[in-house]
Amino acid sequence: MQFTHEHREIQKTLKRFIDEQINPHVDEWEAAEIFPAHEVFKGLGKLGLLGLTKPEAQGGGGLDYSYGMAMAETLGHIHCGGVPMAIGVQTDMATPALARFGSDELKRDFLAPAIAGDMVSCIGVSEPGAGSDVAGIKSVARKDGDDYVISGQKMWITNSLQADWMCMLVNTSDGPAHKNKSLVMVPMREGGKLVKGIEVAQKIRKIGMHSSDTGLIYFDEVRVPQRYRIGQEGAGFIYQMQQFQEERLWCAASTLQSLTNCIEWTVEWAQERKLFGASLSDQQWVQFKLAELKTEVESLRALTYQACEHYIAGEDVTEWATMAKLKAGRLNRTVPDTCLQFWGGMGFTLENKVSRMYRDGRLASIGGGADEVMLGILSKIMGIAKRPVK
Ligand SMILES: Cc1cc2nc3c(=O)[nH]c(=O)nc-3n(C[C@H](O)[C@H](O)[C@H](O)COP(=O)(O)OP(=O)(O)OC[C@H]3O[C@@H](n4cnc5c(N)ncnc54)[C@H](O)[C@@H]3O)c2cc1C
């Protein structure tokens, strides 16, 4: 896949915004364990960057997924993982099903403001008792007249403290676990206050992704009109599995630049650092390790671009997206870890950019489907796993 002039222009616009409006504040936001999502998203929305692949009718760019991927890649210039992840939730995790299956009313009231950067979104799948086992979620939407009345808990929710709405996976009936779920749009805040029945019970402290606000959210008899359901009742599990494909492609694409930066910073450091009468980069071991890491990242790039091409062609990309997500998870552990070693004690300090990547990147093997879940899907596709992967 070749990036065109248009792809490069979008990347340049985003890079300028990152250099001017994001990176100067990253250290402060990391320390505060939150970043001003409304402010940042409004800036991105004004530049047309939050809806590149979304329909023009809602203010999107109507472009194919390669443009979304070019954007995800450029987000890797942000000097932390938390802010890009929050942006990715808005563009590729909470909105794909809404754009594809949502009614005109839902798209007008929730998608258009998300694209404009007027609303912050979140995706509510995981619960305290069910993360990898998505079918095992317990949150329930009971029907009452024209409404759903929602009760349950969602855990690990990115943008918890700021989101205006949640795309929530919830059980809307009894019956088989893959056929009783729906995706429902749940307004979370009105006039800056949480709506009745919603409580952010805990802001979760983490080893990395500090600038991202992650929370545990309780829902107690929260009333939502049934027309806020995305698409067909009972199709939520399928919609979410499809939505995961975009999330997983995004996860892979968004790590390409950050891993490249990690290697480049380490090359510069190794050239400057003197020991035993020479530069650290004069050690062949260091040269070979860095060369190998670059090769690995370029392999991930080839895999991700290929996945993207299949996606644009309208094919089922479950296998490609799963492999790319798995490889991205693996490399987010090995690249920063190997680089950090070459920084010696400096790599063990909190302020170091590589040490932040080491902490933030660890999530890539867990969030959006753990490595083992990816391996389970691939084993099933390969016909090795005889039993269905739950
Ligand atoms: C910082 C952060 C942000 C997140 N943001 C969101 C969000 O915005 N929205 C949302 O819905 N969720 C979010 N998540 C949740 C994330 O998707 C889950 O943590 C993830 O899916 C794993 O679920 P779990 O934590 O319940 O682990 P579990 O499902 O309990 O799994 C624990 C471990 O078991 C192993 N495992 C799992 N399945 C298998 C298997 N089949 N075979 C072998 N081993 C296996 C894996 O090593 C896995 O890490 C976030 C998580 C974090 C940490």
Short mmCIF file of N, CA, C and O and ligand atoms in Angstrom, two decimals, residues 85 89 93 122-134 154-159 206 208-209 212 214 244 247 363 365-373 376 389-390, ligand 1:
data_model
loop_
_atom_site.label_atom_id
_atom_site.label_comp_id
_atom_site.label_asym_id
_atom_site.label_seq_id
_atom_site.Cartn_x
_atom_site.Cartn_y
_atom_site.Cartn_z
N MET A 85 -4.51 6.58 22.77
CA MET A 85 -5.52 5.55 23.03
C MET A 85 -6.91 6.19 23.15
O MET A 85 -7.89 5.67 22.59
N VAL A 89 -10.12 5.46 20.78
CA VAL A 89 -11.46 5.06 21.25
C VAL A 89 -12.51 5.85 20.47
O VAL A 89 -13.51 5.30 20.00
N MET A 93 -12.97 2.72 18.03
CA MET A 93 -13.44 1.70 18.96
C MET A 93 -14.90 1.90 19.36
O MET A 93 -15.67 0.94 19.44
N CYS A 122 -17.00 6.74 24.86
CA CYS A 122 -16.27 5.60 25.43
C CYS A 122 -16.94 4.32 24.96
O CYS A 122 -18.08 4.34 24.49
N ILE A 123 -16.19 3.23 25.05
CA ILE A 123 -16.74 1.93 24.64
C ILE A 123 -16.83 1.04 25.89
O ILE A 123 -15.83 0.85 26.59
N GLY A 124 -18.01 0.53 26.14
CA GLY A 124 -18.25 -0.25 27.36
C GLY A 124 -18.52 -1.71 27.04
O GLY A 124 -19.67 -2.11 26.81
N VAL A 125 -17.46 -2.49 27.01
CA VAL A 125 -17.60 -3.93 26.80
C VAL A 125 -17.21 -4.66 28.09
O VAL A 125 -17.99 -5.41 28.68
N SER A 126 -15.98 -4.41 28.57
CA SER A 126 -15.43 -5.19 29.70
C SER A 126 -16.17 -4.92 31.01
O SER A 126 -16.67 -3.82 31.24
N GLU A 127 -16.20 -5.94 31.84
CA GLU A 127 -16.81 -5.85 33.18
C GLU A 127 -15.86 -6.48 34.18
O GLU A 127 -14.92 -7.19 33.79
N PRO A 128 -16.12 -6.29 35.47
CA PRO A 128 -15.22 -6.90 36.46
C PRO A 128 -15.11 -8.41 36.26
O PRO A 128 -14.04 -8.99 36.43
N GLY A 129 -16.20 -9.06 35.84
CA GLY A 129 -16.18 -10.52 35.71
C GLY A 129 -15.99 -11.02 34.29
O GLY A 129 -16.03 -12.23 34.06
N ALA A 130 -15.84 -10.14 33.34
CA ALA A 130 -15.74 -10.59 31.94
C ALA A 130 -14.98 -9.59 31.09
O ALA A 130 -15.46 -8.48 30.85
N GLY A 131 -13.76 -10.00 30.68
CA GLY A 131 -12.97 -9.17 29.77
C GLY A 131 -12.74 -9.93 28.48
O GLY A 131 -13.37 -9.67 27.46
N SER A 132 -11.87 -10.95 28.56
CA SER A 132 -11.63 -11.80 27.38
C SER A 132 -12.91 -12.52 26.98
O SER A 132 -13.21 -12.67 25.80
N ASP A 133 -13.65 -12.95 27.97
CA ASP A 133 -14.89 -13.71 27.73
C ASP A 133 -16.05 -12.75 27.54
O ASP A 133 -16.91 -12.60 28.41
N VAL A 134 -16.08 -12.11 26.37
CA VAL A 134 -17.08 -11.05 26.12
C VAL A 134 -18.50 -11.59 26.26
O VAL A 134 -19.39 -10.91 26.78
N LYS A 154 -19.38 -1.63 34.26
CA LYS A 154 -18.39 -1.69 33.19
C LYS A 154 -17.04 -1.28 33.78
O LYS A 154 -16.96 -0.27 34.50
N MET A 155 -16.02 -2.07 33.47
CA MET A 155 -14.71 -1.83 34.10
C MET A 155 -13.64 -1.57 33.05
O MET A 155 -13.76 -2.03 31.93
N TRP A 156 -12.63 -0.84 33.44
CA TRP A 156 -11.48 -0.52 32.59
C TRP A 156 -11.84 0.47 31.50
O TRP A 156 -11.21 0.49 30.44
N ILE A 157 -12.88 1.27 31.71
CA ILE A 157 -13.39 2.08 30.61
C ILE A 157 -12.53 3.34 30.40
O ILE A 157 -12.44 4.21 31.28
N THR A 158 -11.92 3.39 29.22
CA THR A 158 -11.09 4.54 28.83
C THR A 158 -12.00 5.75 28.60
O THR A 158 -13.07 5.61 28.00
N ASN A 159 -11.58 6.92 29.06
CA ASN A 159 -12.35 8.18 28.98
C ASN A 159 -13.50 8.21 30.00
O ASN A 159 -14.41 9.03 29.87
N LYS A 206 -2.87 2.90 37.31
CA LYS A 206 -2.26 1.88 36.45
C LYS A 206 -0.74 2.04 36.41
O LYS A 206 -0.23 3.11 36.76
N GLY A 208 0.92 2.22 33.68
CA GLY A 208 1.22 3.08 32.54
C GLY A 208 -0.05 3.71 32.02
O GLY A 208 -1.09 3.68 32.68
N MET A 209 0.02 4.31 30.82
CA MET A 209 -1.13 5.01 30.23
C MET A 209 -1.70 6.01 31.25
O MET A 209 -2.93 6.12 31.41
N SER A 212 -4.41 8.70 30.55
CA SER A 212 -5.74 8.20 30.19
C SER A 212 -6.55 7.92 31.44
O SER A 212 -6.08 7.22 32.35
N THR A 214 -9.07 5.93 33.29
CA THR A 214 -9.68 4.60 33.19
C THR A 214 -10.56 4.39 34.42
O THR A 214 -10.11 4.63 35.53
N PHE A 244 -14.46 -4.78 16.81
CA PHE A 244 -13.11 -5.13 17.29
C PHE A 244 -12.09 -5.17 16.15
O PHE A 244 -10.91 -4.97 16.37
N GLU A 247 -10.78 -1.82 15.84
CA GLU A 247 -9.97 -1.54 17.04
C GLU A 247 -8.60 -2.21 16.92
O GLU A 247 -7.57 -1.62 17.23
N LEU A 363 0.33 -2.59 27.76
CA LEU A 363 -1.12 -2.80 27.61
C LEU A 363 -1.48 -3.48 26.29
O LEU A 363 -2.50 -4.16 26.19
N SER A 365 -0.61 -6.01 24.80
CA SER A 365 -0.81 -7.47 24.84
C SER A 365 -2.03 -7.87 25.65
O SER A 365 -2.35 -9.06 25.77
N ILE A 366 -2.69 -6.87 26.27
CA ILE A 366 -3.84 -7.17 27.15
C ILE A 366 -5.13 -6.54 26.63
O ILE A 366 -6.15 -7.21 26.45
N GLY A 367 -5.10 -5.21 26.40
CA GLY A 367 -6.31 -4.48 26.01
C GLY A 367 -6.77 -4.83 24.59
O GLY A 367 -5.94 -5.20 23.75
N GLY A 368 -8.06 -4.72 24.36
CA GLY A 368 -8.62 -4.98 23.03
C GLY A 368 -8.51 -6.43 22.61
O GLY A 368 -8.57 -6.75 21.42
N GLY A 369 -8.35 -7.31 23.59
CA GLY A 369 -8.15 -8.74 23.33
C GLY A 369 -6.71 -9.12 23.63
O GLY A 369 -5.79 -8.65 22.94
N ALA A 370 -6.53 -9.95 24.65
CA ALA A 370 -5.18 -10.35 25.06
C ALA A 370 -4.53 -11.20 23.96
O ALA A 370 -5.22 -11.76 23.10
N ASP A 371 -3.20 -11.28 24.02
CA ASP A 371 -2.47 -12.09 23.03
C ASP A 371 -3.07 -13.50 22.91
O ASP A 371 -3.20 -14.05 21.81
N GLU A 372 -3.41 -14.07 24.06
CA GLU A 372 -3.93 -15.45 24.05
C GLU A 372 -5.28 -15.54 23.35
O GLU A 372 -5.61 -16.56 22.74
N VAL A 373 -6.07 -14.47 23.47
CA VAL A 373 -7.35 -14.44 22.75
C VAL A 373 -7.09 -14.39 21.25
O VAL A 373 -7.74 -15.07 20.45
N GLY A 376 -6.10 -17.74 20.18
CA GLY A 376 -7.27 -18.62 20.14
C GLY A 376 -8.06 -18.42 18.85
O GLY A 376 -8.49 -19.40 18.22
N VAL A 389 -13.90 -20.96 20.09
CA VAL A 389 -13.30 -20.06 21.09
C VAL A 389 -14.41 -19.22 21.66
O VAL A 389 -15.14 -18.59 20.92
N LYS A 390 -14.57 -19.23 23.00
CA LYS A 390 -15.66 -18.48 23.62
C LYS A 390 -15.35 -17.01 23.60
O LYS A 390 -14.23 -16.61 23.83
C1 LIG B 1 -5.77 0.61 30.54
C2 LIG B 1 -6.92 -0.22 30.03
C3 LIG B 1 -7.89 0.36 29.23
C4 LIG B 1 -8.97 -0.38 28.79
N1 LIG B 1 -9.99 0.23 28.08
C5 LIG B 1 -11.14 -0.45 27.84
C6 LIG B 1 -12.27 0.23 27.30
O1 LIG B 1 -12.23 1.43 26.99
N2 LIG B 1 -13.41 -0.48 27.12
C7 LIG B 1 -13.51 -1.81 27.44
O2 LIG B 1 -14.56 -2.39 27.24
N3 LIG B 1 -12.45 -2.46 27.96
C8 LIG B 1 -11.28 -1.81 28.18
N4 LIG B 1 -10.20 -2.46 28.73
C9 LIG B 1 -10.35 -3.87 29.11
C10 LIG B 1 -9.50 -4.84 28.29
O3 LIG B 1 -10.03 -4.99 27.01
C11 LIG B 1 -9.45 -6.13 29.11
O4 LIG B 1 -8.60 -5.88 30.21
C12 LIG B 1 -8.94 -7.30 28.31
O5 LIG B 1 -9.89 -7.68 27.34
C13 LIG B 1 -8.64 -8.52 29.20
O6 LIG B 1 -9.73 -8.79 30.03
P1 LIG B 1 -9.54 -9.00 31.62
O7 LIG B 1 -8.73 -7.86 32.13
O8 LIG B 1 -10.85 -9.24 32.21
O9 LIG B 1 -8.63 -10.28 31.73
P2 LIG B 1 -9.15 -11.80 31.71
O10 LIG B 1 -10.21 -11.96 30.68
O11 LIG B 1 -9.46 -12.21 33.09
O12 LIG B 1 -7.86 -12.55 31.22
C14 LIG B 1 -6.69 -12.62 32.04
C15 LIG B 1 -5.59 -13.25 31.23
O13 LIG B 1 -5.95 -14.56 30.91
C16 LIG B 1 -5.31 -14.97 29.72
N5 LIG B 1 -6.30 -15.50 28.79
C17 LIG B 1 -7.46 -14.94 28.39
N6 LIG B 1 -8.11 -15.73 27.52
C18 LIG B 1 -7.33 -16.82 27.34
C19 LIG B 1 -7.42 -18.01 26.55
N7 LIG B 1 -8.48 -18.20 25.74
N8 LIG B 1 -6.42 -18.92 26.63
C20 LIG B 1 -5.35 -18.71 27.44
N9 LIG B 1 -5.21 -17.61 28.20
C21 LIG B 1 -6.17 -16.68 28.16
C22 LIG B 1 -4.64 -13.72 29.14
O14 LIG B 1 -3.26 -13.75 29.44
C23 LIG B 1 -5.31 -12.60 29.88
O15 LIG B 1 -4.47 -11.45 29.96
C24 LIG B 1 -9.07 -1.75 29.13
C25 LIG B 1 -8.08 -2.34 29.92
C26 LIG B 1 -7.03 -1.60 30.39
C27 LIG B 1 -6.03 -2.24 31.31
#
